[in-house]
XYZ file of N, CA and C in Angstrom:
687
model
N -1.239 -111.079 -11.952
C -0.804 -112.270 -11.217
C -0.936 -113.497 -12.107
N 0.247 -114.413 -11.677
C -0.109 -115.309 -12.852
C -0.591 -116.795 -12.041
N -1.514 -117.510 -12.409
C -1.794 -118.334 -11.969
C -0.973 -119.968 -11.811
N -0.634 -120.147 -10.251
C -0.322 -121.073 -10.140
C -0.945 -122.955 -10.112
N 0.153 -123.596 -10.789
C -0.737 -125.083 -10.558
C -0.153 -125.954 -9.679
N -0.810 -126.312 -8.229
C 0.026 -126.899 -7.372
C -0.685 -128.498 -7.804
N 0.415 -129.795 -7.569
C 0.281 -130.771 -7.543
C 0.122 -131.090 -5.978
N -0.378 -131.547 -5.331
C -0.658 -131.707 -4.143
C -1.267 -132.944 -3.621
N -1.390 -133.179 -2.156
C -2.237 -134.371 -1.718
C -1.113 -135.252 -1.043
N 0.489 -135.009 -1.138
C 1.209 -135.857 -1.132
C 2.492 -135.059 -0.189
N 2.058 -135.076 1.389
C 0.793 -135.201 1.755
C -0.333 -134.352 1.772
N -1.673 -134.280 1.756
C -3.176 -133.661 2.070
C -2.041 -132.480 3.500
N -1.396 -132.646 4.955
C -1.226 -131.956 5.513
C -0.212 -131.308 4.954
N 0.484 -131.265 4.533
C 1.427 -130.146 4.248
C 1.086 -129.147 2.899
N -0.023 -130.201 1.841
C -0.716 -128.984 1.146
C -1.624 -128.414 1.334
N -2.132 -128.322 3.007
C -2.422 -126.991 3.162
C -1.739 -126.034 4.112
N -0.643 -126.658 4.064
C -0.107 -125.372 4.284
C 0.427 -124.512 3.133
N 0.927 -125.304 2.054
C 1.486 -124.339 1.185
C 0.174 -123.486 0.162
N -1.417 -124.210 0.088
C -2.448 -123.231 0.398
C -2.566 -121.931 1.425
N -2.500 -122.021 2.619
C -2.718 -120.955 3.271
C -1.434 -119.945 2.967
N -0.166 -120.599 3.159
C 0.644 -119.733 3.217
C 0.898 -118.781 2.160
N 0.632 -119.728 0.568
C 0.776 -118.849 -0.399
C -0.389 -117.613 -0.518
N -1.416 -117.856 0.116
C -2.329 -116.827 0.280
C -1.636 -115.638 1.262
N -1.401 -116.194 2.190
C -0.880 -115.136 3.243
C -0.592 -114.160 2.594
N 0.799 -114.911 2.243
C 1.991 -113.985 1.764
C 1.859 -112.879 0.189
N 0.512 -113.548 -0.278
C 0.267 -112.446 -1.286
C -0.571 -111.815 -0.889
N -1.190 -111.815 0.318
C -2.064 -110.924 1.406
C -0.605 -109.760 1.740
N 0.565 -110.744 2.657
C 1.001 -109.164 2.883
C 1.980 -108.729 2.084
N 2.217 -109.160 0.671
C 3.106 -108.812 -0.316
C 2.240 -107.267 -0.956
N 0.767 -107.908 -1.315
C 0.143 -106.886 -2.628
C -1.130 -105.806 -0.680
N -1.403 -106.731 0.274
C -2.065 -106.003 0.937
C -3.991 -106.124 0.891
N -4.702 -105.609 1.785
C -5.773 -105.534 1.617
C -6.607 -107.031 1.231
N -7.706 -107.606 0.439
C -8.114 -108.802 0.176
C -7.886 -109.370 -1.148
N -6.055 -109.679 -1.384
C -5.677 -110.093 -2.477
C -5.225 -111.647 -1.969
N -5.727 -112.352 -2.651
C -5.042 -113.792 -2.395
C -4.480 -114.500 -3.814
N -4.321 -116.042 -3.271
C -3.491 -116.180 -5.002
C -4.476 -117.113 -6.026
N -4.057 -116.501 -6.956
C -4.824 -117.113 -8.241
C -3.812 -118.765 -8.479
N -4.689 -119.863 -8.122
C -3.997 -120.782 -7.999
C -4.994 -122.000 -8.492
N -4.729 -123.221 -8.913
C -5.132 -124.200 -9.205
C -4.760 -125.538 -8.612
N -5.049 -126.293 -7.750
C -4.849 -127.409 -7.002
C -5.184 -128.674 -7.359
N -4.417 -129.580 -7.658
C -4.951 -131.225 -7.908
C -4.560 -131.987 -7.286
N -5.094 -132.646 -6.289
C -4.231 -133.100 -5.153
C -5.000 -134.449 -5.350
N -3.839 -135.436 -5.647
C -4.167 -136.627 -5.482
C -4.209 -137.868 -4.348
N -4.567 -138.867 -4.631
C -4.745 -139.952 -3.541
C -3.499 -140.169 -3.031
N -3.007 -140.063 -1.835
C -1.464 -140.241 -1.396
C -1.425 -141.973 -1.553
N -2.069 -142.781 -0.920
C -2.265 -143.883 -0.960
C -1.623 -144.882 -1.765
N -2.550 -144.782 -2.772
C -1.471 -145.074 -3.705
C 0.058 -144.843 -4.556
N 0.045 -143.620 -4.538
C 1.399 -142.932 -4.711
C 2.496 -143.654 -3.751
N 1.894 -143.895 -2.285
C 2.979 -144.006 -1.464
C 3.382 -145.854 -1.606
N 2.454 -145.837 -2.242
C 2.473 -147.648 -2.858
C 3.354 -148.061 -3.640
N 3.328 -147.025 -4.744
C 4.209 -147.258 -5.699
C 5.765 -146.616 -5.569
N 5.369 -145.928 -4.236
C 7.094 -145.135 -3.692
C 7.722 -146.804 -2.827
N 7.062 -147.246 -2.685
C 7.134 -148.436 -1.381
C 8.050 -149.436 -2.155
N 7.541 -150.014 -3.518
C 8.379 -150.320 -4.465
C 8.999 -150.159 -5.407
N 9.263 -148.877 -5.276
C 10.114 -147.774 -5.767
C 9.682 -147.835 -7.439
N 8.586 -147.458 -7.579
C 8.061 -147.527 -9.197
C 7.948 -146.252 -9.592
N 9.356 -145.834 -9.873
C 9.202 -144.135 -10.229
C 8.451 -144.061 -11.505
N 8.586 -144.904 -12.300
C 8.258 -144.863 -13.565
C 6.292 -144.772 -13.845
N 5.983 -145.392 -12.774
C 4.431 -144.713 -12.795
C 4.281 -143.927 -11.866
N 5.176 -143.125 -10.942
C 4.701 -142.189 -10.226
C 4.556 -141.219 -11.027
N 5.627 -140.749 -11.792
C 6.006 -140.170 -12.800
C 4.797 -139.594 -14.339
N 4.219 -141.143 -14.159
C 2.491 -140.906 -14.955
C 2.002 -140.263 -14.326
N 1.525 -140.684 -13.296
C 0.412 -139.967 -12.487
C 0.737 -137.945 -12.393
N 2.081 -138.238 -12.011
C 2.375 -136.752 -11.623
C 2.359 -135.848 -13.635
N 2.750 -136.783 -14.262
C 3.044 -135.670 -15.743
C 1.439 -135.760 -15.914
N 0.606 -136.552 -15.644
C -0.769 -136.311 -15.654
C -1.746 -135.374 -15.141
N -1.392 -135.007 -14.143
C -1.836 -133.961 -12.955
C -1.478 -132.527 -13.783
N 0.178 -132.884 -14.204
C 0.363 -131.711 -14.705
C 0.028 -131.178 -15.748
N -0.461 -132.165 -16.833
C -1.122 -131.372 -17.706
C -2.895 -130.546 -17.805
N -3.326 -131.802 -16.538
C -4.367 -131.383 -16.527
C -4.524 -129.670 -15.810
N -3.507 -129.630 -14.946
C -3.513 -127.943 -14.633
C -2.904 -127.369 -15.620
N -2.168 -127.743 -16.678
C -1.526 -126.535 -17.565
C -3.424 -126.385 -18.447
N -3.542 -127.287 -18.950
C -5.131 -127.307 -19.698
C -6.133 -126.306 -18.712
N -5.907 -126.315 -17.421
C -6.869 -125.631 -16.954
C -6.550 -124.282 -16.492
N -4.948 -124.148 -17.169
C -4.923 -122.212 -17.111
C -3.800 -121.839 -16.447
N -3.102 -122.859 -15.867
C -1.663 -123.088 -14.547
C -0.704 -122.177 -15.704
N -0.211 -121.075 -14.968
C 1.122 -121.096 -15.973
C 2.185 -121.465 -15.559
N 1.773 -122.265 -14.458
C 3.557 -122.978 -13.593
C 3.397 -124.057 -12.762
N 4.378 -124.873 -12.678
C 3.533 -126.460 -12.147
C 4.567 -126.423 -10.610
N 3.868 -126.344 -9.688
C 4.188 -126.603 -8.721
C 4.285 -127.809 -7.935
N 5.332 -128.883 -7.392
C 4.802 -129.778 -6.893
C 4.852 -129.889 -5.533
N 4.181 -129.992 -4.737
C 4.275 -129.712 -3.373
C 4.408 -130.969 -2.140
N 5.755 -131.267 -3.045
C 6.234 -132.420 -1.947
C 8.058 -132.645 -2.699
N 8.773 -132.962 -1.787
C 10.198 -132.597 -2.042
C 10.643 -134.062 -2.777
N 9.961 -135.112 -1.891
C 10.160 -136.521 -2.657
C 9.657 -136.566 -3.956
N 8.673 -136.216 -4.487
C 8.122 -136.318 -5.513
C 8.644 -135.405 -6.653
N 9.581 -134.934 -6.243
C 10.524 -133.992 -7.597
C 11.664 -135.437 -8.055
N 11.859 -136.272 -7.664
C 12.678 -137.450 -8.541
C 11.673 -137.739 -9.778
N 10.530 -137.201 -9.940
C 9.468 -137.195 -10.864
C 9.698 -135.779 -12.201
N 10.800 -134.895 -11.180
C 10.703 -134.046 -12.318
C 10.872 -133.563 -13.485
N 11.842 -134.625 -14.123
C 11.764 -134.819 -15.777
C 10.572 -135.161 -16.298
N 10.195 -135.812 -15.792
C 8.803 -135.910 -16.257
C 7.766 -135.458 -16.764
N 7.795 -134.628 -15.604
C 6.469 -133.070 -15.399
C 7.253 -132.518 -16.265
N 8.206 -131.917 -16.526
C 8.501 -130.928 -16.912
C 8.736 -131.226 -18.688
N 8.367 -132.489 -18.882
C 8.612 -133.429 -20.661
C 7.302 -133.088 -20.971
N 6.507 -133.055 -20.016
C 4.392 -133.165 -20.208
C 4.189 -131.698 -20.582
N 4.948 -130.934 -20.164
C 3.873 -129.605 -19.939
C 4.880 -128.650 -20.775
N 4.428 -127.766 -21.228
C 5.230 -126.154 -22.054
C 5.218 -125.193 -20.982
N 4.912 -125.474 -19.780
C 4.982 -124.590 -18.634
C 6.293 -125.087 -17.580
N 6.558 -123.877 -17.123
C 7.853 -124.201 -16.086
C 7.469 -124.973 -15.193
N 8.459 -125.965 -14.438
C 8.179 -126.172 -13.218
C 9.327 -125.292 -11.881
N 8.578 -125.305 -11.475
C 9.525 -124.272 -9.940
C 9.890 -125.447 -9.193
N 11.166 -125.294 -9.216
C 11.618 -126.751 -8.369
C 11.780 -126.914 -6.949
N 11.706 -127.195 -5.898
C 12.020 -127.321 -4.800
C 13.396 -126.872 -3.844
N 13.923 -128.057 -4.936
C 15.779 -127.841 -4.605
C 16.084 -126.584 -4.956
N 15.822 -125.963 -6.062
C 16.765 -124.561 -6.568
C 16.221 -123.275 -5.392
N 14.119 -123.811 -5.344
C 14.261 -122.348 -4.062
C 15.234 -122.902 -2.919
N 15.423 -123.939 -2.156
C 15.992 -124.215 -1.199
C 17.550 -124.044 -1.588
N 18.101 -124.026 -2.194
C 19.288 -123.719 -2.635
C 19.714 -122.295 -2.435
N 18.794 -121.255 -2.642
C 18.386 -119.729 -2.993
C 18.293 -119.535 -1.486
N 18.466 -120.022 -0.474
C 17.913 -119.526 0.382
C 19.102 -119.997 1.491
N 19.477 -121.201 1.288
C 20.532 -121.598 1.698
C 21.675 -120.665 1.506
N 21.988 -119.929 0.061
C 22.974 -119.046 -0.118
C 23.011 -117.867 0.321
N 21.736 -117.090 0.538
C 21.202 -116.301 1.291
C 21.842 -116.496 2.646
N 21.127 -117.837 2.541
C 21.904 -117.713 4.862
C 23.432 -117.781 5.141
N 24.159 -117.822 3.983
C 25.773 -118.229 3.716
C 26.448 -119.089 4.342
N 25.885 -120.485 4.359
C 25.832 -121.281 4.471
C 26.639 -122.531 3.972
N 27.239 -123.431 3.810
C 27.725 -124.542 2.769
C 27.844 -126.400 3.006
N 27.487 -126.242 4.140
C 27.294 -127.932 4.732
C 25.880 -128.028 5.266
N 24.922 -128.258 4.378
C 23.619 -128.198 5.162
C 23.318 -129.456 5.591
N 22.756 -130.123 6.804
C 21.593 -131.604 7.281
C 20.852 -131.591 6.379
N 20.366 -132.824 5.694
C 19.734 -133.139 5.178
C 18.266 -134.201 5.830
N 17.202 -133.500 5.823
C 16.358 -134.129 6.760
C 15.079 -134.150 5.643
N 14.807 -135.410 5.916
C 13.953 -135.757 4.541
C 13.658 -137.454 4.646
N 12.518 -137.849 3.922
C 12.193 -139.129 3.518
C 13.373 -139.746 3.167
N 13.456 -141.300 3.312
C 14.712 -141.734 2.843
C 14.828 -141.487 1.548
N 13.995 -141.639 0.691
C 13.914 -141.278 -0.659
C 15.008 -140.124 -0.953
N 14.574 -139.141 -0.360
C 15.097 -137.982 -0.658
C 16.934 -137.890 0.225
N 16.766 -138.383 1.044
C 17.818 -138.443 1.381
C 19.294 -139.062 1.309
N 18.758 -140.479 0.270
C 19.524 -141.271 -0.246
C 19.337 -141.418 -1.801
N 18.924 -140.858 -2.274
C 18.598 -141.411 -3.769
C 19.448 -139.262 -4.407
N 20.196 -139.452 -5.233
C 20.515 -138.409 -6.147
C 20.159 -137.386 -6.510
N 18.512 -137.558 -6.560
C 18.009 -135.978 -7.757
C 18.273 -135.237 -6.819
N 18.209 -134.842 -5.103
C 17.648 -133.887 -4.611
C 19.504 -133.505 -4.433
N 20.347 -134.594 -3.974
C 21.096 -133.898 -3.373
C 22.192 -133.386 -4.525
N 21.899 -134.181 -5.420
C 22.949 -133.730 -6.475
C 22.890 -132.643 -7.133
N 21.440 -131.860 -7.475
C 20.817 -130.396 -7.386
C 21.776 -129.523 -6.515
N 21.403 -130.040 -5.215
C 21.673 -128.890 -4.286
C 23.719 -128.690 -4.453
N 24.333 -130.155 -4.572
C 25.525 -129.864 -4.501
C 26.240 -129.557 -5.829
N 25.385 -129.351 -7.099
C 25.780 -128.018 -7.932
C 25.487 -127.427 -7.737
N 24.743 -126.818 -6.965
C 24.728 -125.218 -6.390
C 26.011 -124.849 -5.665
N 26.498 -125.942 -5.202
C 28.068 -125.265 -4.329
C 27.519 -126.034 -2.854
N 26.732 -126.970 -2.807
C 26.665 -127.000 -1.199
C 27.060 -128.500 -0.760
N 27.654 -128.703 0.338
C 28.319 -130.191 0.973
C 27.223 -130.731 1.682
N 26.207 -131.396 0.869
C 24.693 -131.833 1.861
C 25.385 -132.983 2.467
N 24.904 -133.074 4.042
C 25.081 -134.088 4.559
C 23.701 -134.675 5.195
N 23.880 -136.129 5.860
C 22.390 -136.840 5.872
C 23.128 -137.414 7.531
N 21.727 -137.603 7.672
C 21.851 -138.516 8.887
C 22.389 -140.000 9.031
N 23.012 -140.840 9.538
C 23.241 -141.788 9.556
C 21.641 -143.381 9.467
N 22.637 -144.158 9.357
C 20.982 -145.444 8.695
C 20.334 -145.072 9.192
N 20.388 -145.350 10.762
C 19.271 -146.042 11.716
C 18.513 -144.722 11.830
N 19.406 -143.225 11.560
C 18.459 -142.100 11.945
C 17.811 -141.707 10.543
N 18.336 -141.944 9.909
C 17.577 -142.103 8.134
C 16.299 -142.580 8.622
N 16.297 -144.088 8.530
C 14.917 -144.831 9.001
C 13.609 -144.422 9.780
N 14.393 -143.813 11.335
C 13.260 -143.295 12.130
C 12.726 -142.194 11.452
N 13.702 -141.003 11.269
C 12.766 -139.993 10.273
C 11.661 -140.328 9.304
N 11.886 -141.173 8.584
C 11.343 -141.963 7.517
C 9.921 -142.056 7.966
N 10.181 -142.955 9.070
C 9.032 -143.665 10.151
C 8.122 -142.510 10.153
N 9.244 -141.944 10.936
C 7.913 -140.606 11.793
C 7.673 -139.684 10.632
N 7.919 -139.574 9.487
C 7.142 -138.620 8.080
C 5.894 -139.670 7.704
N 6.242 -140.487 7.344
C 4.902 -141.447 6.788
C 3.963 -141.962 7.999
N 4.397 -142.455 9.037
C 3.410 -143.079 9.681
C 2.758 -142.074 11.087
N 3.371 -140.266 10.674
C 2.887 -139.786 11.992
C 2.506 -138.347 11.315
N 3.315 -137.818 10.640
C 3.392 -136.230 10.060
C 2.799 -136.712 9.074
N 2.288 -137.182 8.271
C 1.603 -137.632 6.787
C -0.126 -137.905 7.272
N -0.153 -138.574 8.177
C -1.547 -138.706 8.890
C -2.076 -137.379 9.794
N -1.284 -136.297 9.929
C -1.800 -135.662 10.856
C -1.133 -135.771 12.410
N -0.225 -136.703 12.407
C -0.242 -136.808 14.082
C 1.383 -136.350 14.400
N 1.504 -135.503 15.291
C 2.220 -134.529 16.207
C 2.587 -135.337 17.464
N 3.706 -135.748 17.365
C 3.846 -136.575 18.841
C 5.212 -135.901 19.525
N 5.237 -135.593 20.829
C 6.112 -134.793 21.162
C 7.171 -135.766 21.509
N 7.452 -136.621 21.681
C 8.609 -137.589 21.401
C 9.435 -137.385 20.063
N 8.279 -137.599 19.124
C 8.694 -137.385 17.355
C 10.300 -136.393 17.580
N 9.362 -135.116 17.917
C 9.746 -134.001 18.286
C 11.472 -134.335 18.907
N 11.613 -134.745 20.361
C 13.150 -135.081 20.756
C 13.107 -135.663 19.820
N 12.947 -137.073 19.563
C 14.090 -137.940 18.111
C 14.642 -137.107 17.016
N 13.254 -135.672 16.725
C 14.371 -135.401 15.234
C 15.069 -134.387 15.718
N 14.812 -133.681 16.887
C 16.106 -132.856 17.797
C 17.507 -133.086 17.803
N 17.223 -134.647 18.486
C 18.636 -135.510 18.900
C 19.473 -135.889 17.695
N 18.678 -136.199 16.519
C 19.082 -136.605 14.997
C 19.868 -135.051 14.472
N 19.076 -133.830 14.684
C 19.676 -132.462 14.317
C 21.097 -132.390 15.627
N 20.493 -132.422 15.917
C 22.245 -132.224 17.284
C 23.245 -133.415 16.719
N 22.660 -134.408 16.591
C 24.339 -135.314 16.326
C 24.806 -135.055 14.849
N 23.986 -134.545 13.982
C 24.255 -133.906 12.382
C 25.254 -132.753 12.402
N 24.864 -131.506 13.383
C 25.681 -130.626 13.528
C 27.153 -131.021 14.491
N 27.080 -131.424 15.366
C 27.787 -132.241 16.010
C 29.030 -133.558 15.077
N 28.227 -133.378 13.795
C 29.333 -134.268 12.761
C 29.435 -132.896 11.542
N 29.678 -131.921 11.760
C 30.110 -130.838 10.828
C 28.880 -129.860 9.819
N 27.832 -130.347 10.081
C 26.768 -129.643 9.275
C 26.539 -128.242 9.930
N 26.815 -127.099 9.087
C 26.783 -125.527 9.137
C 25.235 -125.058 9.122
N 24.408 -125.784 8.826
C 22.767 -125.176 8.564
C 21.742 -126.638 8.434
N 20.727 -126.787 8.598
C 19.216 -127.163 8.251
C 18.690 -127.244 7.204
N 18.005 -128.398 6.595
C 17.180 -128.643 5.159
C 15.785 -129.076 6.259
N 14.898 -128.967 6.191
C 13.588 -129.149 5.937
C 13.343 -129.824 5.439
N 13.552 -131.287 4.529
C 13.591 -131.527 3.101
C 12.627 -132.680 3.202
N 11.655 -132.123 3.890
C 10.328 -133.046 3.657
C 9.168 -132.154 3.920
N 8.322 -131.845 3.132
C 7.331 -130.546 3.470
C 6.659 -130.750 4.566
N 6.298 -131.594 5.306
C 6.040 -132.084 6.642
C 6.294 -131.541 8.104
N 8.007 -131.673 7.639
C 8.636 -131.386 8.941
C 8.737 -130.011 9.537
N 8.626 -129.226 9.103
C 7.964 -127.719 9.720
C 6.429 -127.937 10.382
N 5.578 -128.958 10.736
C 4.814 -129.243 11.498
C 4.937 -129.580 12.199
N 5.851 -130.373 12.872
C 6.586 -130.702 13.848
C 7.512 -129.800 14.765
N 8.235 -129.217 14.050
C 9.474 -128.395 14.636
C 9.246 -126.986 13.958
N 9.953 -125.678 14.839
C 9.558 -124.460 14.061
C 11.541 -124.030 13.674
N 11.168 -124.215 12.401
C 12.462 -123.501 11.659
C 13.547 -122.681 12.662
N 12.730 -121.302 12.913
C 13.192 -119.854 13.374
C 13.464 -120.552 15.054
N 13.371 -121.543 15.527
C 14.102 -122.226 16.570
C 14.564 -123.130 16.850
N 15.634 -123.769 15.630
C 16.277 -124.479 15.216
C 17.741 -123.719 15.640
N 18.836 -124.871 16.083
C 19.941 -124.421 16.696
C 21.226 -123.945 15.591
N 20.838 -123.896 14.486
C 21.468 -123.379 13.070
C 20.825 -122.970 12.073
N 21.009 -122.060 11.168
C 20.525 -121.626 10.075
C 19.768 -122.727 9.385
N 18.338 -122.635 9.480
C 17.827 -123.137 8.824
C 16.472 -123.386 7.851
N 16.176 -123.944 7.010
C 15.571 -123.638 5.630
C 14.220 -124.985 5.725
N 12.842 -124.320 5.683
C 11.515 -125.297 5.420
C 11.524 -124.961 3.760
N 11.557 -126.189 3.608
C 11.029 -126.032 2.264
C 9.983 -125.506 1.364
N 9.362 -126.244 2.392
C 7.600 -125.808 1.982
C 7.623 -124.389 1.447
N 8.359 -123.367 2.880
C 8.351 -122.035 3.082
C 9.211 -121.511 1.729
N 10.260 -122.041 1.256
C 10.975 -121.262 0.414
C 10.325 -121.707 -0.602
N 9.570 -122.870 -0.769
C 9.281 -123.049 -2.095
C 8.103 -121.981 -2.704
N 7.229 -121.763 -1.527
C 6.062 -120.894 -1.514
C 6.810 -119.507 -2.183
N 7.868 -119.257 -1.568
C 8.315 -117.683 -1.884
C 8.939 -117.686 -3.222
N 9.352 -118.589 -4.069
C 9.811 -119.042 -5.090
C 8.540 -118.962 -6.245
N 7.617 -119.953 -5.985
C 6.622 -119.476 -6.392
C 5.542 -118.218 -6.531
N 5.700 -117.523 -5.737
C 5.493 -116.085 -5.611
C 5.896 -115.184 -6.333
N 7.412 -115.219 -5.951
C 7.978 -114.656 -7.300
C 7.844 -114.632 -8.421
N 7.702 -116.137 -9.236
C 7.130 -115.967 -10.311
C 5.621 -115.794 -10.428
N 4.807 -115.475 -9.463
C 3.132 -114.998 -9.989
C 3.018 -113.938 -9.949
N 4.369 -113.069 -9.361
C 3.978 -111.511 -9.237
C 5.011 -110.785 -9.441
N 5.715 -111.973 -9.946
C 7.094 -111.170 -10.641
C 7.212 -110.506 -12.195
């Protein structure tokens, strides 16, 4: 097994899920009491989300090629980052380190093609939803990403940072990003992005009203692959 290096903290709730889960799943991949050989550096969101606030990619970008070397130094043979916004960082990481990074977009891409699919919602931080790296990835893969309109851009936004990032589950949250998924498909979108590691805490994928893809989840299985591939 080869040991993974997750960048994490961003947020603290959604990296642990991609902790537990990547354990799971090499629980019921290999069986019996095998879990994963992994390395975690999970930094202060706080600030990160400070410097996302005034869009200072250019030191997020430190911090994150920093993280990453310190897990390649400590044995990582693959840099994981475990947040979908924080891959506009990934030239970066990937300039710092002689180790791969497993990208987000390409498992979600992989999985999307799998579901045969080609107009996916795009549901994600505004970051991610308006800014290039993520969607321009996905639409060389072959796919027509579409996004929510402003005002539903915004609330998502809202409810990732100021409710799913802290921990808090509000069943309202819940209808708004429903009503936001119904008027998306309702304007031509064929499938579901996840595209904030968050939002699978909120809503469950496998009862979603179209084919659709958590990131978190594919990224985990992406990463898998390469520790036991």
């Amino acid at each position: 097994m080869k040991t993974l290096g997750l960048i994490g903290g961003i947020s603290a709730e959604s990296t642990t899920v991609y902790y537990q889960q990547l354990n799971r799943r090499v629980r019921e991949r290999l069986g019996g009491l095998h879990s994963c050989e992994l390395i975690l550096w999970s930094v202060d969101f706080a600030p990160i989300a400070a410097l996302q606030a005034v869009e200072d990619w250019t030191e997020t970008g430190r911090v994150l090629a920093d993280a990453a070397r310190k897990l390649e130094a400590a044995g990582a043979g693959a840099i994981i980052i475990c947040a979908n916004t924080m891959h506009i960082n990934a030239p970066q990481v990937e300039a710092a380190v002689a180790i791969p990074l497993i990208h987000i977009a390409d498992a979600t891409a992989a999985v999307l093609s799998a579901k045969g699919v080609s107009r996916p919602l795009l549901l994600a931080t505004r970051f991610t939803m308006e800014k290039p790296f993520y969607r321009d990835r996905l639409e060389r893969a072959g796919f027509s990403v579409l996004t929510p309109n402003a005002g539903d851009r915004e609330r998502l936004h809202a409810i990732i940072y100021d409710e799913l990032c802290q921990g808090v589950i509000l069943a309202d949250s819940r209808v708004v990003v429903t009503d936001i998924i119904e008027r998306g498909l309702a304007n031509g979108a064929d499938s579901i992005i996840f595209g904030c590691t968050e939002i699978g805490l909120l809503l469950d994928a496998d009862a979603m009203p179209a084919p659709t893809v958590d990131t978190a989840l594919a990224h985990v299985e992406a990463a898998l692959d390469f520790a036991l591939g």
